[in-house]
mmCIF file of C-alpha atoms and ligand atoms in Angstrom:
data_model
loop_
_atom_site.group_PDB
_atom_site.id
_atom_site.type_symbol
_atom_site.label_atom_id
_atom_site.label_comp_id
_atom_site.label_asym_id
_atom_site.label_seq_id
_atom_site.Cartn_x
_atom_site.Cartn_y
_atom_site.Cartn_z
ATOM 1 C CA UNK A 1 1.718 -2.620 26.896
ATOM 2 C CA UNK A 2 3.578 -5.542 24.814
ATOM 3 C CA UNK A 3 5.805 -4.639 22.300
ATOM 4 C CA UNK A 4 4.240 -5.061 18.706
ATOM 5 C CA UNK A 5 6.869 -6.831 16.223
ATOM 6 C CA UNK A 6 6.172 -6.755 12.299
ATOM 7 C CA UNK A 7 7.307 -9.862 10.633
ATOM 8 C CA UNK A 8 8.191 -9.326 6.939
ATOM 9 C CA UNK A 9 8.857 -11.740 4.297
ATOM 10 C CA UNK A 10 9.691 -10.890 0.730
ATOM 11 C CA UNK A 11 9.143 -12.759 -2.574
ATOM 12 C CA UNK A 12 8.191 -16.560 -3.066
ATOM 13 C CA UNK A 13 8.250 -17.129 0.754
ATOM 14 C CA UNK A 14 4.227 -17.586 -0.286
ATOM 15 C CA UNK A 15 5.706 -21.250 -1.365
ATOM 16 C CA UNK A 16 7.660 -22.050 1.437
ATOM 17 C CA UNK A 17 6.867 -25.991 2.183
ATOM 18 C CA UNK A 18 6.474 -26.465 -1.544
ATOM 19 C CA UNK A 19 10.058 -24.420 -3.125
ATOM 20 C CA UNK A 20 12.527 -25.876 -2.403
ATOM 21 C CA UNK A 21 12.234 -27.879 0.427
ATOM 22 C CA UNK A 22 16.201 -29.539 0.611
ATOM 23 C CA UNK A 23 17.071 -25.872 1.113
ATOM 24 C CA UNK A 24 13.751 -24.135 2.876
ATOM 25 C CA UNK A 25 12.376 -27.138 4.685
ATOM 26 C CA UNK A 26 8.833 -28.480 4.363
ATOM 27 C CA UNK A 27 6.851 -26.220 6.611
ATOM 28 C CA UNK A 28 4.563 -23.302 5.060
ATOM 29 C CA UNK A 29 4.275 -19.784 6.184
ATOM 30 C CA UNK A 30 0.994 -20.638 7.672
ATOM 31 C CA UNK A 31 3.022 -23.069 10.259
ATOM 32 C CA UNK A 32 6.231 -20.207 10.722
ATOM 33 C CA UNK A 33 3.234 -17.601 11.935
ATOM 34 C CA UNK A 34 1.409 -20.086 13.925
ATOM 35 C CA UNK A 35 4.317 -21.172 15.446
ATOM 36 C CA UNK A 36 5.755 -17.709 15.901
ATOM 37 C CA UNK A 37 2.348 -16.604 17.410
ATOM 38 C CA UNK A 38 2.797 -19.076 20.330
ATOM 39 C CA UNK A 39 6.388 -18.219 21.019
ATOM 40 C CA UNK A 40 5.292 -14.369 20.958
ATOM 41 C CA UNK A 41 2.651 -15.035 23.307
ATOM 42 C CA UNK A 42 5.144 -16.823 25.501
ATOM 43 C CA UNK A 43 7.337 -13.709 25.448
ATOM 44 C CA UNK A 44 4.763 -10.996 25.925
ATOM 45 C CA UNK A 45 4.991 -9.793 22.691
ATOM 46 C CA UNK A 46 2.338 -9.370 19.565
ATOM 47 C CA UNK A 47 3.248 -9.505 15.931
ATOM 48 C CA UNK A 48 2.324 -8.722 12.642
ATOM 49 C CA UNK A 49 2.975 -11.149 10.050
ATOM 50 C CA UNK A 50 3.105 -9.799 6.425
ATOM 51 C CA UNK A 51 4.493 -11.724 3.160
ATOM 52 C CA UNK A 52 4.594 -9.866 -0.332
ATOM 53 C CA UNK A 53 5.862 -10.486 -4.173
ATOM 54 C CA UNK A 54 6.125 -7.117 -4.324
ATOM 55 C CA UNK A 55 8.921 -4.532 -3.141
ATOM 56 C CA UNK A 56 6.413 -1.549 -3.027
ATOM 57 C CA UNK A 57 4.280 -3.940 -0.514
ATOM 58 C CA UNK A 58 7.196 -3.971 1.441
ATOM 59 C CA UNK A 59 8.316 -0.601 1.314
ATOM 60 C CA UNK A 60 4.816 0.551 2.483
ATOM 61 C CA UNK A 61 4.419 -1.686 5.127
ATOM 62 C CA UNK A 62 7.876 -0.435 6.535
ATOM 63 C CA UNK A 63 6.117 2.657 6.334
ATOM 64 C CA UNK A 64 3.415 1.944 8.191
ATOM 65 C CA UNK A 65 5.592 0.137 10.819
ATOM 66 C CA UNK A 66 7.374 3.381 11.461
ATOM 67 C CA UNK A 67 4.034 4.819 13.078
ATOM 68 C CA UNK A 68 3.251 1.513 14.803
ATOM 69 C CA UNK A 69 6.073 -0.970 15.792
ATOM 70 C CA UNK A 70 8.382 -1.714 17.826
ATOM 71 C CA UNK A 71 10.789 -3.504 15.984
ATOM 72 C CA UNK A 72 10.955 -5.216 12.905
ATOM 73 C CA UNK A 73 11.986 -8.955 11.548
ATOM 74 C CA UNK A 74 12.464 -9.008 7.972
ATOM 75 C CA UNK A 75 13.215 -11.837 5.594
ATOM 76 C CA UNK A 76 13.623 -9.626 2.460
ATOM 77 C CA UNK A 77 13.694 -12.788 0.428
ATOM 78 C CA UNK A 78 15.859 -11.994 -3.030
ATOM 79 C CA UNK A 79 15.126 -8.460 -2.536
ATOM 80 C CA UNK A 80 18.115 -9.125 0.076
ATOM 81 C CA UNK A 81 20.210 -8.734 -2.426
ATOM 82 C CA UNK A 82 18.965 -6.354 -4.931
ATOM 83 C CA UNK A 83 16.687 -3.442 -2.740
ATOM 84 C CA UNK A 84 18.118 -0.437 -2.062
ATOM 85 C CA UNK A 85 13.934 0.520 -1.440
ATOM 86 C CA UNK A 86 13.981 -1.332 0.994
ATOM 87 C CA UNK A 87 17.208 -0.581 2.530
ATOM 88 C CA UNK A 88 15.764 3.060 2.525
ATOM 89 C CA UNK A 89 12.817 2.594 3.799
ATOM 90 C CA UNK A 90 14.215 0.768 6.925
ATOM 91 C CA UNK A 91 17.094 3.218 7.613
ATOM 92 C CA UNK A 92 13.297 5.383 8.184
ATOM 93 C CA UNK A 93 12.727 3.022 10.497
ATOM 94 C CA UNK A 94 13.637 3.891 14.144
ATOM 95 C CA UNK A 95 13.703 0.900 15.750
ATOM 96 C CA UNK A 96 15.544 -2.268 15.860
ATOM 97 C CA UNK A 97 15.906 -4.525 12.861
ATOM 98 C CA UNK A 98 16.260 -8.522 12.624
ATOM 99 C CA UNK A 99 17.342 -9.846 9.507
ATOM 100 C CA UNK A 100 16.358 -13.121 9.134
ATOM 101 C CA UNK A 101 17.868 -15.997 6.107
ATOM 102 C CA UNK A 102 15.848 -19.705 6.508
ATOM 103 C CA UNK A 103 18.785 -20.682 4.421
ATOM 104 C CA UNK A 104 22.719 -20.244 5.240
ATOM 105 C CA UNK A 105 23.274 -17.589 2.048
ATOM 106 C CA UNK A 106 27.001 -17.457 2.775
ATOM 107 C CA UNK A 107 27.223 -21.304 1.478
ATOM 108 C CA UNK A 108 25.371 -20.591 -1.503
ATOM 109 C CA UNK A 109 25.674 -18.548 -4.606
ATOM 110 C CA UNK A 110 28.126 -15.378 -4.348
ATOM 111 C CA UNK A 111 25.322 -13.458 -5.596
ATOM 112 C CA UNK A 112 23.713 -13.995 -2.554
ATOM 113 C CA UNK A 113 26.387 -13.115 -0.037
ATOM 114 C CA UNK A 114 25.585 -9.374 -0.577
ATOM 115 C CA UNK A 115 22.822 -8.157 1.977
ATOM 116 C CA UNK A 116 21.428 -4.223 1.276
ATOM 117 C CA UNK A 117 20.112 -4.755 4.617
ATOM 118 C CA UNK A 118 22.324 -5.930 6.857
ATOM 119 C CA UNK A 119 24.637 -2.901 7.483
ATOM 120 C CA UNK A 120 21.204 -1.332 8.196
ATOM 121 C CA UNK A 121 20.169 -4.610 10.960
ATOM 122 C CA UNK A 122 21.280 -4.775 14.149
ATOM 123 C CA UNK A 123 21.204 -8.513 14.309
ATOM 124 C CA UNK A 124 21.555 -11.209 11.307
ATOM 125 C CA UNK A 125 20.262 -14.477 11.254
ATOM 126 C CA UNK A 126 20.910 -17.563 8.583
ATOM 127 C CA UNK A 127 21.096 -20.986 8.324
ATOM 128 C CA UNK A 128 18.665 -21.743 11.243
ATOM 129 C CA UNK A 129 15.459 -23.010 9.117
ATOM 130 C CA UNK A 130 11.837 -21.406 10.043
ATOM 131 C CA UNK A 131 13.239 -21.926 13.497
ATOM 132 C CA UNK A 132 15.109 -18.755 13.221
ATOM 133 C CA UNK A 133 11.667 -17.024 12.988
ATOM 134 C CA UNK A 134 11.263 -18.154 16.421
ATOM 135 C CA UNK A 135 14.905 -17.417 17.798
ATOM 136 C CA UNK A 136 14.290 -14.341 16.248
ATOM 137 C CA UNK A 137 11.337 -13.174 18.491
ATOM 138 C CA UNK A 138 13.854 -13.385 21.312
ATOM 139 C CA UNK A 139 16.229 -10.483 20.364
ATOM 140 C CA UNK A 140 13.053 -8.307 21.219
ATOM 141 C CA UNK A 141 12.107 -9.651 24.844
HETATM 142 C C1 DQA B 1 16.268 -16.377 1.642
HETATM 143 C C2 DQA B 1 17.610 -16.399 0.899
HETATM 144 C C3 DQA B 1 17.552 -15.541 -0.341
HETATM 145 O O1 DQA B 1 18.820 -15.549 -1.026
HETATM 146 C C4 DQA B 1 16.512 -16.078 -1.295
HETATM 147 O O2 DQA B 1 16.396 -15.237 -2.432
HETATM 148 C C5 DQA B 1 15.191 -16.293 -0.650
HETATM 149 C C6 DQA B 1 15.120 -16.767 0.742
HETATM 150 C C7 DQA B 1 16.254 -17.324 2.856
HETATM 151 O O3 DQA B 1 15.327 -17.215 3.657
HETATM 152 O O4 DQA B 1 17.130 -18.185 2.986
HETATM 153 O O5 DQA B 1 14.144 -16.174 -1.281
HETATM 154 O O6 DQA B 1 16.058 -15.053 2.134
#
């Protein structure tokens, strides 16, 4: 049976292609899943591809990946910096984490070199665009 990855993304990702496109790039979330669909398919693997404006969201749909996946990819968006929700609900997670940053947040704003998540992730990625989506897929092959 393939391995079922949920893909997470946290608040405003909804605009990607449209906010800030010298520092997310011009592609929507529409064309990271489609995209990410193909490469999963390539790998053997399925996903689930959530985005949310709302931390609960997320916190619930960690909960439900605890019952059903195999991993998770998460783009906690600014809640990066601010959830310790979410940081709890993946440390009830018992499988491996991606943490995923379109942007590099180490050259930007100091505010946004603190991660809740990442002492909780077993890999980090930044600065790769909605290619890391992709690139990210291949930690779980
Ligand atoms: C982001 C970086 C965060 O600091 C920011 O709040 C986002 C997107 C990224 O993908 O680069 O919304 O997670």
């Amino acid at each position: 049976m393939s391995k079922l990855i949920y893909v997470l993304n946290g608040p405003n990702l909804n605009l990607l292609g449209k906010r800030q496109p010298e520092i997310y790039g011009r592609e929507t979330l529409a064309d990271v899943e489609e995209r990410m669909r193909k490469k999963a398919s390539t790998l053997g693997l399925e996903i689930e591809f959530f985005q949310s404006n709302y931390e609960g969201a997320l916190v619930e749909k960690i909960h439900e990946a605890r019952e059903k996946a195999d991993g998770i990819i998460i783009n906690p968006a600014a809640y990066t910096h601010t959830s310790v929700a979410i940081l709890d609900a993946l440390n009830a997670f018992d499988n491996p984490v991606v943490e995923l940053h379109i942007s590099n947040v180490h050259k930007r704003e100091a505010f946004r070199h603190h991660s809740f998540v990442s002492g909780r992730a077993e890999a980090v990625m930044a600065g790769f665009g909605t290619l890391g989506y992709e690139l990210a897929l291949e930690y779980f092959k």
